[in-house]
XYZ file of C-alpha atoms in Angstrom:
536
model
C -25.265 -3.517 -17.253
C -23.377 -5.682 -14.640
C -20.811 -6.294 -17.596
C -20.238 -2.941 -18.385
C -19.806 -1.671 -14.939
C -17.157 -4.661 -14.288
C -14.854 -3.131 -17.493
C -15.703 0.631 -16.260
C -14.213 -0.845 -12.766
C -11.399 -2.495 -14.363
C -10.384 0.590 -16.165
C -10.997 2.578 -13.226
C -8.588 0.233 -10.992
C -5.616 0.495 -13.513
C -6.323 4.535 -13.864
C -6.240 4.938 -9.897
C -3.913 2.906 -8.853
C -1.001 4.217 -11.350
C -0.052 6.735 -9.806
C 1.354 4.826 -5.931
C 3.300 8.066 -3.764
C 3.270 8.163 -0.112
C 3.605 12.701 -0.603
C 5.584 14.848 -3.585
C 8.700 16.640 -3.159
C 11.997 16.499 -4.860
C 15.305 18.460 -4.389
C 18.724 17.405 -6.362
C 21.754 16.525 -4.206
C 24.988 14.976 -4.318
C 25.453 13.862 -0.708
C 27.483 10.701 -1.664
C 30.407 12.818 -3.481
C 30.607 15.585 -0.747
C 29.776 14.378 2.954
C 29.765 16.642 6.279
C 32.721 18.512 7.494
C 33.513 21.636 9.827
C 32.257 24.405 8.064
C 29.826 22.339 5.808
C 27.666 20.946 8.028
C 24.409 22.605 8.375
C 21.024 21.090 7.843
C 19.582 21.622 4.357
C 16.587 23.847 5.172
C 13.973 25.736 2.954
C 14.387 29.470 3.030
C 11.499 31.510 2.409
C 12.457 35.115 -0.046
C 9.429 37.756 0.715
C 10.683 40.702 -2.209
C 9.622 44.160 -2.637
C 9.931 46.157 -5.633
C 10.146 49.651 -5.563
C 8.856 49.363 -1.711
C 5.746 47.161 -2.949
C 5.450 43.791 -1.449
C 5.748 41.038 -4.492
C 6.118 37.423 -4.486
C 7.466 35.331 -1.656
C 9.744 33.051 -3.195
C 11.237 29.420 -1.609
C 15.111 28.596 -1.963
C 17.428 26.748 -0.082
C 20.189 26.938 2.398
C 23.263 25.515 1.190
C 25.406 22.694 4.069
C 27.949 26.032 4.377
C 27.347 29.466 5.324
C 25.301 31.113 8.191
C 22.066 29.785 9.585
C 19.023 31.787 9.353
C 16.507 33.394 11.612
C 13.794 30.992 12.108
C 10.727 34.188 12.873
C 9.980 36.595 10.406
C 10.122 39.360 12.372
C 13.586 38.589 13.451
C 14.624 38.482 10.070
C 16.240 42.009 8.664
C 15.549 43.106 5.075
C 18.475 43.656 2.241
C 19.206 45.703 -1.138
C 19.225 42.735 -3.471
C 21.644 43.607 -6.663
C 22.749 41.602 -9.198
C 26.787 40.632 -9.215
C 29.382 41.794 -11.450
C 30.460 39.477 -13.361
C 27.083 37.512 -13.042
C 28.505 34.076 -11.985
C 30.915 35.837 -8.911
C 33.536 33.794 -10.130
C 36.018 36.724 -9.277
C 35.775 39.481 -6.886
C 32.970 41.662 -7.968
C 33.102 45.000 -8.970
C 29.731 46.285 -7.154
C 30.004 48.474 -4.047
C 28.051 46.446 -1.493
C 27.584 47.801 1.514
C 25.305 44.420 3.373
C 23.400 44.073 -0.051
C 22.383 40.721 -1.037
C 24.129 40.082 -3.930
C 22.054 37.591 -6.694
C 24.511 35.458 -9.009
C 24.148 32.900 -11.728
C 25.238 29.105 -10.803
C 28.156 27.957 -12.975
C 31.933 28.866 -13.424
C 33.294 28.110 -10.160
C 32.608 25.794 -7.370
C 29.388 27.402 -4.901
C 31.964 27.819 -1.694
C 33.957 29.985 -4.228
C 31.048 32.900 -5.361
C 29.962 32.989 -1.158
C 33.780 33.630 -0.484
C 34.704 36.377 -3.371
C 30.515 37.959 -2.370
C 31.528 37.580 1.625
C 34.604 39.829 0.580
C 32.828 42.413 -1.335
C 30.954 42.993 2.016
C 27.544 41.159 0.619
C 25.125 40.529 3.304
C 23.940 37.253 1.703
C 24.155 35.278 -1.769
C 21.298 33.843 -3.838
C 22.396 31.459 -6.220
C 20.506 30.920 -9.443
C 20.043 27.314 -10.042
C 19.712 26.492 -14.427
C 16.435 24.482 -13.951
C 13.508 24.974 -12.023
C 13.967 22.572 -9.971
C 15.744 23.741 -6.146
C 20.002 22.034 -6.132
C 21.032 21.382 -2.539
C 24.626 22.756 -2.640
C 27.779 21.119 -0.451
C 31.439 21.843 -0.310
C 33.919 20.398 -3.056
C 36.052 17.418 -1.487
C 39.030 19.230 -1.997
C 38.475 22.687 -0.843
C 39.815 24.465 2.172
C 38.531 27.315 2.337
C 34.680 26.954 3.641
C 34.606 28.925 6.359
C 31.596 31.183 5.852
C 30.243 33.833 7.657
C 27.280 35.063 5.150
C 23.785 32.905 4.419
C 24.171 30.888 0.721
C 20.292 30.440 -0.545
C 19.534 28.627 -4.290
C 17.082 29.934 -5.464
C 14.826 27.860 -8.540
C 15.450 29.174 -12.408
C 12.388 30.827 -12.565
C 12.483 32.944 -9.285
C 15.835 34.058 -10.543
C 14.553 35.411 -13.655
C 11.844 37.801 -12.397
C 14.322 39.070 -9.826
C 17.285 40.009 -12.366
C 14.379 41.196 -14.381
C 13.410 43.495 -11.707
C 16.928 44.507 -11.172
C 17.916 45.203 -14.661
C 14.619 47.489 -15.265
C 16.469 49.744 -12.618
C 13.793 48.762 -9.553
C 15.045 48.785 -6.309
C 14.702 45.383 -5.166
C 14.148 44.377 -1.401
C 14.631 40.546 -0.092
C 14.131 38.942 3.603
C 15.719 35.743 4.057
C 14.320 33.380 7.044
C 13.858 30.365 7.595
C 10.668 28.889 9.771
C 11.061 25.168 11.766
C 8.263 22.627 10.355
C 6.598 20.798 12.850
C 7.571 17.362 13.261
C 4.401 15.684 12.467
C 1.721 17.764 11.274
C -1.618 17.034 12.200
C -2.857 16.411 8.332
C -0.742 13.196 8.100
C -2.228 11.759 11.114
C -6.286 12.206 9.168
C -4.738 11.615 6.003
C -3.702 8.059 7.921
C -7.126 7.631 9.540
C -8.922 8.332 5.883
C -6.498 5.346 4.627
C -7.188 3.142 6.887
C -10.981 3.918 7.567
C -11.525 3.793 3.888
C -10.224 -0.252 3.955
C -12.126 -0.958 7.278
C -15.205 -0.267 5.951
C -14.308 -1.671 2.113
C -13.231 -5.016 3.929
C -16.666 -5.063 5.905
C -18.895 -4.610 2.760
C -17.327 -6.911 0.590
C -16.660 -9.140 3.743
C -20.829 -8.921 4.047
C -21.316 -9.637 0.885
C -19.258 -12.386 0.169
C -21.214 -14.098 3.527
C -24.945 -13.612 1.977
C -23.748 -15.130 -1.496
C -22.314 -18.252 0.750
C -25.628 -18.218 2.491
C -27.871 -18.292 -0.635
C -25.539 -20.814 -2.445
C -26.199 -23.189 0.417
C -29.867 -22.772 0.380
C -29.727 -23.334 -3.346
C -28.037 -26.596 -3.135
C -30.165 -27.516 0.531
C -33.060 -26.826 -1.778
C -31.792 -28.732 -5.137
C -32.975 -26.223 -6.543
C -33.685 -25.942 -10.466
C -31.827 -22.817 -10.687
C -28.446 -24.636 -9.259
C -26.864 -24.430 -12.534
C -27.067 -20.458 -12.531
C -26.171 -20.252 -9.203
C -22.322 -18.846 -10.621
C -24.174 -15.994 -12.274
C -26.150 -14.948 -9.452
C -23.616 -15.583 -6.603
C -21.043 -12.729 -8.431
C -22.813 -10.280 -7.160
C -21.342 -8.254 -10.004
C -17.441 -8.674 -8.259
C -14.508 -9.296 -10.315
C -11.661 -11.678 -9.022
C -8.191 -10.883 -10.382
C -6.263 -14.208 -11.461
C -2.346 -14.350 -11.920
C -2.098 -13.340 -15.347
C -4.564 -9.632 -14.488
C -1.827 -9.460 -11.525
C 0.878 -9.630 -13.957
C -0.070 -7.514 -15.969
C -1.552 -4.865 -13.598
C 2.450 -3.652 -13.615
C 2.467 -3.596 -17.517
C -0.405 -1.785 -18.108
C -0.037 0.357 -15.006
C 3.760 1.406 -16.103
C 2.330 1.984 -19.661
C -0.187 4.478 -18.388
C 2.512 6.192 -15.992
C 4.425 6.845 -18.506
C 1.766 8.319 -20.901
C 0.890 10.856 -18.071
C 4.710 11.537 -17.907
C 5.125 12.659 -21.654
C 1.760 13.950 -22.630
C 1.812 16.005 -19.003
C -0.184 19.381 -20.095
C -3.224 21.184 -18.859
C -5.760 19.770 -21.696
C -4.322 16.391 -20.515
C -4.899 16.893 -16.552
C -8.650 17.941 -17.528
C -8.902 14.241 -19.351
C -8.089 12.723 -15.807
C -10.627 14.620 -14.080
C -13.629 14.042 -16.440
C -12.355 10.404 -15.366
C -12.109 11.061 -12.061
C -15.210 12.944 -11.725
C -16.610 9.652 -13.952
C -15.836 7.549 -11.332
C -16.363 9.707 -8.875
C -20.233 9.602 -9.442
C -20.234 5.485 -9.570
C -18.515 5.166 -6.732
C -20.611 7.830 -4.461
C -24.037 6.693 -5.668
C -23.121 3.466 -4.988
C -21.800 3.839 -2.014
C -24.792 6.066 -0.798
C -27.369 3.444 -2.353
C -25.711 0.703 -0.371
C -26.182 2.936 2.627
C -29.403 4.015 2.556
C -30.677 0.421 1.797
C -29.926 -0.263 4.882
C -32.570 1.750 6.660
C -36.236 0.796 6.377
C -37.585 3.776 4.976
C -35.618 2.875 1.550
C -35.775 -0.230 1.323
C -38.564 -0.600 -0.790
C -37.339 1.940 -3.617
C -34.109 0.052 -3.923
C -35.597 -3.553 -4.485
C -37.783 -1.587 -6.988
C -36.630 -1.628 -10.402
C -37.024 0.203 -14.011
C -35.583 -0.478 -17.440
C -33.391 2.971 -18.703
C -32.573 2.170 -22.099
C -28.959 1.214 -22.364
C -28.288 1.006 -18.546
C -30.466 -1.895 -18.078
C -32.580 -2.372 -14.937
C -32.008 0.379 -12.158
C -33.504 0.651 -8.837
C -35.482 3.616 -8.392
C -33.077 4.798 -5.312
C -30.468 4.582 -7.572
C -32.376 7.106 -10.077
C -33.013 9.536 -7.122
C -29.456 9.491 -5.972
C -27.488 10.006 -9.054
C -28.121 13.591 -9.893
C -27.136 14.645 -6.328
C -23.769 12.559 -7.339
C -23.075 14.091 -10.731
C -24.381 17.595 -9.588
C -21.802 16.800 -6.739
C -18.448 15.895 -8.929
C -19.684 18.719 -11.498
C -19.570 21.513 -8.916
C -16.160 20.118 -7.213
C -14.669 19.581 -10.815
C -15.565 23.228 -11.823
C -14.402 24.945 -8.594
C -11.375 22.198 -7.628
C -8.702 24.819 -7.587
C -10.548 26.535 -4.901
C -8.720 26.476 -1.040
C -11.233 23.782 0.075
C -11.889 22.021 -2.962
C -9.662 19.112 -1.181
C -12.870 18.280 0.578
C -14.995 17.230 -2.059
C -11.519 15.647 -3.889
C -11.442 13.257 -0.844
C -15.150 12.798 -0.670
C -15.636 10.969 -4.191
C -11.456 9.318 -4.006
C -12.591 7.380 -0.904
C -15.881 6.554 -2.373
C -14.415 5.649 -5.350
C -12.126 3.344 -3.503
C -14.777 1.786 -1.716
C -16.699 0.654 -4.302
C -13.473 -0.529 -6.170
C -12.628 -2.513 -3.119
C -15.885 -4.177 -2.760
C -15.971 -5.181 -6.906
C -12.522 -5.975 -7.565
C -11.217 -9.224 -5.366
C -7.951 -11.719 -5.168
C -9.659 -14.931 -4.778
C -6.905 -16.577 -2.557
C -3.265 -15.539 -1.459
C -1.079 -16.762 -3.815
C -3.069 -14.460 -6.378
C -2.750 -11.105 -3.674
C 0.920 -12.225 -3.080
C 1.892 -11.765 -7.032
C -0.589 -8.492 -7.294
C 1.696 -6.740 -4.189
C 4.898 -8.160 -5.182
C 4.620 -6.381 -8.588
C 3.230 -3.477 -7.420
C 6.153 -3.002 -4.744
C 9.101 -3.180 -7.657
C 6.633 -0.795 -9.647
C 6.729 2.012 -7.423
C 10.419 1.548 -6.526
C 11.382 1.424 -10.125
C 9.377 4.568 -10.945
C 10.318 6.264 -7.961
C 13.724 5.793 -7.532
C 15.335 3.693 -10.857
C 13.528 5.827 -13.212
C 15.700 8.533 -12.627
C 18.578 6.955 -14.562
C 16.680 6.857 -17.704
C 14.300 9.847 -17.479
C 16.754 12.347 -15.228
C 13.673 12.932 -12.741
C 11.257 10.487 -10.922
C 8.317 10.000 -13.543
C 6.382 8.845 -10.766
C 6.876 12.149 -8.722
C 6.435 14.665 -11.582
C 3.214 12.743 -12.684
C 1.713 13.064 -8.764
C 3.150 16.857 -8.818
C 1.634 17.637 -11.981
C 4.295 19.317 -13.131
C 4.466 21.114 -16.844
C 1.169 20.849 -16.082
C -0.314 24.184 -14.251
C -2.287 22.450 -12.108
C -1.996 21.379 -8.347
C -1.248 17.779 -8.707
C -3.320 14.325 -10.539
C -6.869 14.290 -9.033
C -6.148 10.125 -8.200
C -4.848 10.956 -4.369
C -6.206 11.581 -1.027
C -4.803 15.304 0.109
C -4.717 17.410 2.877
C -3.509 20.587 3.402
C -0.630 20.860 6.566
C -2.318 22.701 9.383
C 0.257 24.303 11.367
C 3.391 23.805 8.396
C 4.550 27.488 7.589
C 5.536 26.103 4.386
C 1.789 25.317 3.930
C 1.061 22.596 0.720
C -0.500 19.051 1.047
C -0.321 15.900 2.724
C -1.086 13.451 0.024
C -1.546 9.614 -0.424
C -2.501 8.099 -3.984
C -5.299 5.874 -4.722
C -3.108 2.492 -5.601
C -0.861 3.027 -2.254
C -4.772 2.256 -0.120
C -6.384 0.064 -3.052
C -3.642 -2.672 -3.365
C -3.107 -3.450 0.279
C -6.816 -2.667 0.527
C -7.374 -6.108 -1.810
C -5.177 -7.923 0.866
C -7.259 -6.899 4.225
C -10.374 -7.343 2.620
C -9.692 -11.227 1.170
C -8.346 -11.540 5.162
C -11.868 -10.405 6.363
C -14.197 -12.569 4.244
C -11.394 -15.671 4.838
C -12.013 -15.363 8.542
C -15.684 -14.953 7.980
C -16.323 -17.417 5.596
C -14.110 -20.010 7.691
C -15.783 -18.777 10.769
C -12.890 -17.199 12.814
C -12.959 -14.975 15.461
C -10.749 -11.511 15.923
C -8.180 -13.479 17.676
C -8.010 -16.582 15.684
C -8.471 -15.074 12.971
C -6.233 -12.856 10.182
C -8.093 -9.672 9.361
C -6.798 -7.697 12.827
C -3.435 -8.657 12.057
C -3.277 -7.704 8.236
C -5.570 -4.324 9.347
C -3.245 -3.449 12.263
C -0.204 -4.404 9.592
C -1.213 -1.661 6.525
C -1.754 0.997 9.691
C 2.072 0.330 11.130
C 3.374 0.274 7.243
C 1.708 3.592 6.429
C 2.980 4.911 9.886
C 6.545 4.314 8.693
C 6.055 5.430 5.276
C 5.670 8.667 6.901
C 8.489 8.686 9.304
C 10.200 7.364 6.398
C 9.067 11.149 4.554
C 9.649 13.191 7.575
C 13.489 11.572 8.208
C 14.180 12.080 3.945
C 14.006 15.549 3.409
C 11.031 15.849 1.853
C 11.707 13.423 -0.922
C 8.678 11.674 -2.472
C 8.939 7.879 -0.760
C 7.143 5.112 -2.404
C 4.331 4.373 0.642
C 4.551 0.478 -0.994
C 8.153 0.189 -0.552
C 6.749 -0.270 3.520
C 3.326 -1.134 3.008
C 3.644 -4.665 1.428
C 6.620 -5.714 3.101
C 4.354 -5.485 6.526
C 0.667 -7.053 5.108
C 1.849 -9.351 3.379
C 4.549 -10.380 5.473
C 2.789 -10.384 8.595
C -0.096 -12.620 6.382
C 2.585 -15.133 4.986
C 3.825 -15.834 8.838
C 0.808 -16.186 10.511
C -0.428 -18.808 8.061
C 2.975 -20.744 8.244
C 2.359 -20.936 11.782
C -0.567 -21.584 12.161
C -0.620 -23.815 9.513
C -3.339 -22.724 6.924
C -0.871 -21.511 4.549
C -2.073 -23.786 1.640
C -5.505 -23.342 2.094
C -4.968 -19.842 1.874
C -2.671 -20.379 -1.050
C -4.847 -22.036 -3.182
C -8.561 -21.924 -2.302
C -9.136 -19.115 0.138
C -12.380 -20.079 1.205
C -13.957 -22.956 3.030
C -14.176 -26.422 0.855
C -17.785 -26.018 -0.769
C -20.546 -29.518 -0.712
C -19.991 -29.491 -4.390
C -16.432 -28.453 -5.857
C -17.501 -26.913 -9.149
C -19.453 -24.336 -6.771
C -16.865 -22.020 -5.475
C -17.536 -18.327 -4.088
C -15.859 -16.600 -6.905
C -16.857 -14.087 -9.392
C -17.343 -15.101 -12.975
């Protein structure tokens, strides 16, 4: 049984820690080519379309505001409502031939320059101009280096290919089409990010005390099996595991092969059948990690003790405690009912519930046995989420690792491997997400500091655990600065992350000396070499 569950873990580690994004969100630009200048200098902001049709309220699309042009109410109600009609010619490269009279006029994106169709729709007397981008994604539009003219007195909104369509759709059906264009402030930290930061770091506080725990009563019964000289000394590797798993170089190596490999699989076979795949996974794992998690837990109180040193042979699972066998259909009924009503407003709840269970258990099975081990794991794991964040836009026009956390092409809300909240007081509404690997990979870092300073018998101060826990929490703080200052554009959380842990870890030990024990060994020198505290 204990083999099996190490390969379901294994699998499980890879699977959840693929997809590393500090939050989603992507918008095209070309900043670099077209800079700031009087007249093109306003903020990029998201613009928010309420329509009517035929004086019934429809959908509320999202464009937005181009660097030129007007700014925007900020409150709804200031905000006044305009005859949208569609231009003449359809790209507004020329004047057009509609009698607007403060109508917003809707045009196609392409044949001239974006400055151009606001100046030729300003002069028709146009109220406003939505832009239809080709794609679905939005296209943050600037000011041509070489233009002069880009003095403009009416709002420019781009609206995505899709909204476009249902509006000129609309139009062309000869409904009278309605639009309000404003444009509400987002808070400048919402409260989600600051839980979503707390679930982070709480989840690796208590992972790094449980497998700190148990890595200190395996010591203490290997040294009672060799005080005792014991017959059963020469199975004292198979019963000191404790069923953990301790990555070498090579599994750190290849974490970023594998890993990439799967990334990219999500990225081309991205569909709805696919999606459900990851969350019979998910909900697989899911009910692992919350049983045992809640086994571990209620062991701990008197009451249950006695079921869960009690044991019975299932066929096929092996020996299982009898607390285990009362638990798991309260997990599976659990990961059922959130995986049949997950697209529900609240269904983030129970998401969270078995992803931070999940990662508990993962934390406490999978280890890096010393530092040089953790230092090769985070090093290729920060050039794996740069490279699919940022590089893999030169080969696959888009960030793969983005559109995989998105779930786009996919009709559902996002991959089930991250931690989300929705934003509380954001009128844009949406999530505050963090995925799995961006918690479990530091997470494998914090918790080898924490059973190094318990194992060598060093206190808070002396020791490395507060520093490395104290490190992640100041990383993951930036990471969202880091989201808040970019726009909205998806940040890689490890890009910050490792450079602070691990950092902070390699600098303390140089000082203090203790680099090379924590290099090679990471634990205190055993009586008897061959028996180390490591996994099989």
């Amino acid at each position: 049984m204990d083999i099996i569950r190490r390969k379901i873990y294994i699998l499980i580690f890879v699977l959840v820690s693929s997809p590393c994004l500090g939050s989603a969100g992507d918008i095209v630009h070309q900043d670099k080519n077209a800079p700031k200048r009087p007249g093109c200098d306003n903020n990029f902001v998201l613009v928010k379309v309420p329509t009517w049709v035929d004086g019934v309220e429809e959908i509320e699309y999202v464009g937005v505001g181009a660097r030129f042009g007007s700014t925007l109410e900020a409150k709804e109600k200031d905000a006044n409502q305009s005859r949208l009609v569609m231009a003449d010619p359809p790209d507004c490269c020329s004047k057009p031939k509609n009698q607007l009279k403060g109508d917003a006029l809707l045009v196609h994106r392409g044949g001239c320059s974006f400055t151009a169709k606001a100046n030729f729709a300003e002069e028709a007397g146009a109220s406003a101009i939505l832009i239809i981008n080709y794609r679905k994604e939005l296209f943050k539009m600037v000011c041509e280096a070489n233009e002069t003219d880009v003095h403009i007195d009416i709002p420019a909104i781009m609206l995505p290919q899709d909204a476009g369509a249902n509006l000129e759709n609309h139009i062309k059906s000869n409904s009278t089409v309605t639009v309000q264009l404003y444009s509400p402030r987002r808070p400048v930290v919402d409260v989600a990010e600051v839980f979503l930061w707390l679930m982070a770091v709480g989840t690796i506080l208590c992972a790094s005390y449980w497998s700190a725990w148990t890595a200190r009563e395996v010591a203490i019964e290997q040294d009672k099996l060799l005080k005792d000289g014991s017959e059963e000394f020469s199975n004292v590797e198979g019963v000191s595991s404790g069923g953990t798993v301790d990555i070498n170089m090579t599994s750190a190596i290849l974490f970023v092969v594998i890993a990439s490999c799967f990334l990219v699989m999500l990225y081309k076979l991205m569909s709805f059948w696919f999606i459900e795949v990851l969350v019979v996974l998910f909900c697989i794992g899911g009910v692992e990690g919350l049983q045992t998690c809640v086994v571990a837990l209620l062991s701990c109180f008197r009451w249950f003790q006695h079921a869960g040193e009690s044991f019975v042979k299932v066929p096929f699972f092996g020996a299982i405690s009898y607390l285990t066998l009362a638990v798991c259909p309260f997990c599976i009924a659990f990961s059922v009912v959130w995986a049949v009503y997950r697209r529900i407003s609240f269904a983030w709840i129970g998401q969270d519930i078995l992803g931070i269970a999940l990662m508990i258990t993962v934390l406490q099975l999978v280890r890096v046995p010393n530092l040089k081990v953790g230092t090769v794991l985070l090093s290729c794991a920060f050039l794996y989420d740069i490279f699919w964040v940022f590089i893999s836009k030169w080969w696959f026009h888009e960030s793969v690792m983005i559109v995989v956390a998105r779930g786009d092409r996919s009709g559902e809300d996002g991959i089930p491997m991250l931690l989300k909240i929705p934003r509380m007081f954001d009128p844009w509404g949406g999530y505050s997400v963090i995925g799995f690997g961006d918690i479990i990979l530091p997470g494998l870092l914090v918790a080898f500091s924490l059973r190094y300073d318990w194992l060598m018998k060093k206190n808070f101060r002396s020791g490395y655990f507060v520093w490395a826990m104290t490190a992640y929490g100041l990383g993951l703080l930036i990471t969202y600065v880091a989201l808040n200052l970019m726009d909205g554009h998806g940040q890689p959380a490890l890009l910050y992350i490792v450079p602070f842990t691990l950092g902070t870890f390699l600098t303390l030990g140089k000082r203090r000396g203790e680099l090379k024990t924590l290099w090679t060994r990471g634990e205190p020198e055993r009586p008897c070499p061959h028996v180390q505290l490591q996994s099989s």
